Amino acid sequence: MAVTIRDIAKRLNLSHSTVSRIINNRDSSFISTETRARVRQTAEELGYRPNYHARSLQTGKACVLGLVLEKPEPNSEDRFWQSMLNGISTGARSRGYDLLIIGPAREQSEIERGLEYVTEHRVDALVIPGYLGSLDQLSSQSSDAPIVLAGNSASNARHPVVDLDAAPGIEAAVDHLAELGHRRLLWFDVEREGNGSVDYRRAAFRKAITRRALKGVEASMNLESRLNEERTVELSRRHFPEALARLPDATGVICYNEPTAFGVYAAAADRGLRVPRDLSVIGFDDIHAAVAAPSMTVVSHMLYAIGMKAAELAIALSETPATSVKKSKSVATAPIRELIPAELIVRQSTAAPQRTAGPIV
């Protein structure tokens, strides 16, 4: 027969509650280190395995974090989010939770199904990645549910959000180039309707070059809709010469994202320019940057950290006593908004400018 907590307690002449606290990782700080070690050693010797269903009945928790996804596996256009999904998985495991992937089924969207799982207590909390976009399905009825939006910059969110603060990374990128001796910098981005992060990153660039008293120019390529990585690289390669014409003697360029920076690599090669000798290039995201030639200096999107924090926050919300939640709701407060500061990762695509101050031709 299966070994139970009572068997362990009887073997050690301890109370059932003491052994249960230790086995289930509940607060046991008042129990001696020696006793905790004895309990765990005895459990291992007897071959104890926790009864999932009994524990769920006792605690009222499934110890499962739900993750809403459109598809079971991200495809080539979703690679951007893979690091964040890895972070969510790590965050769940670190708190002793399993991770359940929830996708669409029948006539239910993935978000509708995720909300159903929370309501039915099949998962204790829910993480929704920002790439799913629309928050319309998160109705006011779900506002009390332990749901966290990861990597979503929406200002109208009813639930806690964990997102990136790009400004520290962009400021670090400008400082890095200035310290290498660059004095003329170009900002190159993607202009697309509904992309609020572009304006925020531009403003961070503008503030940083002003503080450093550098010459800086902003340039964009217009996109009518979301494009895959390959198409973005192609358009960046085509449009970068026009952007560079706005500051022909630029020695460094900071790009809105990684595909745009890859396009700059290609456009520079088309003109016989070497990165970083003739032009230092900094990308943004850190998805494929490490395998570029030369390896790309980037502002990291901190996707892994965002995912891990989102998982930890969702689980913490699910473990908050209901009375505390109701009490906090009695005072109108904005949802929690956690911002992870972007960091600069320096690689081989930036160096001191070797070219003379004349324009690139």
Steps between C-alpha positions, in 0.01 A plus 500: 500500500609858437694668780311787663596799711353317800745213442793741509363672812455164677852385409652822644254543787401843369159659451327471165484882467876538555586248229237646267649848532846374411391272215270761342753786533272706721640731766720280718756758612412428864591131453865412558729442203580153638132401510439622146800303377380184680152531347632540147749217540233265637260596221766407247586174673133395514440600138238762583327663201254787552135430414411778259124471540513481879723807515266691267199415717685607813644827368231591246776557243603315186860632512472556124569823308314543172667653195277610213637439150348513153693188397667218694839603360608849384572500126771698320307826544468440876869438571516844657296367795680172559740642761205645689321165500816340639502761776136425586582130526796570729293735717231235544748225589680723749174528698425128477228539237440304181441693178194423286483630141144606412407547134174554310242221476177460306342844489695639794799729457812428701423789739140389555621150575766630737240699694286187523791304645554767768129510586486122531819499715675273252784752515576735788612794287541602138772671297404655166786600263477843339518368146139382526413868474131563570389535859132522410434149629630591846168634620433675828375166637859372487654799679533312831662195340878448547596589143824670391575643154862440397667733253187706438524880499123561491406791724138384540582163654279393792760252619862525617754548222869408483670684215830647384635844580707561188644838605787377724627273223486769232673747730770239564538448123555872439745521792690198365542657155593839648768340717642329189537844340187523280351848467246458216232237552201385296181349643329268248156356574183350359198729478182297528153608607412393853862439608534728802841365599661680202427846640619402845832365373552803276445729797755303702754536217431874472545550874825300507671684214395836647653406835822399323497804266521277192371551147203269445244447225192276499386316188220252433377257240122477475327163519130456434467189712694249711762322288701186563871524580625428148282770343603754763870430433441545127319833541760626746774419252313692232413807709811546711694699234218758504522518879877536490468787253346703785830479691766396248788528745339278762740249653246309710140385461253372760212295358146447626525121484725216394364439145544871425862475617560195279374707208752771593776235497399404145465862380845583640653204317330612177690831530832338588483605865631281779325454832630628741805662341295735277166485677416380852157334520283432806182291475216439741347170630783239514336209319759416234752779565769276650536299175524804271830570324636694677303413814256784566503739794137527612261653747346187654121477510538305828238250383617222731490735801155629401364146474650392831366806683154456344482139621614589850252790522207289376575228755539757778159646413342156510647442847371829640212435742160588352426735790812703418398521134152626589643752743742637237214526248308725740741781413521585129857431389668453164609144411857404586747600228846345530766634262821306435782739398667417168872423507774549242692191387829601337637275225706557185287736287614812686848650514679835497438678166789441257359693205580869455224750571394524137164369376442138401478475124 
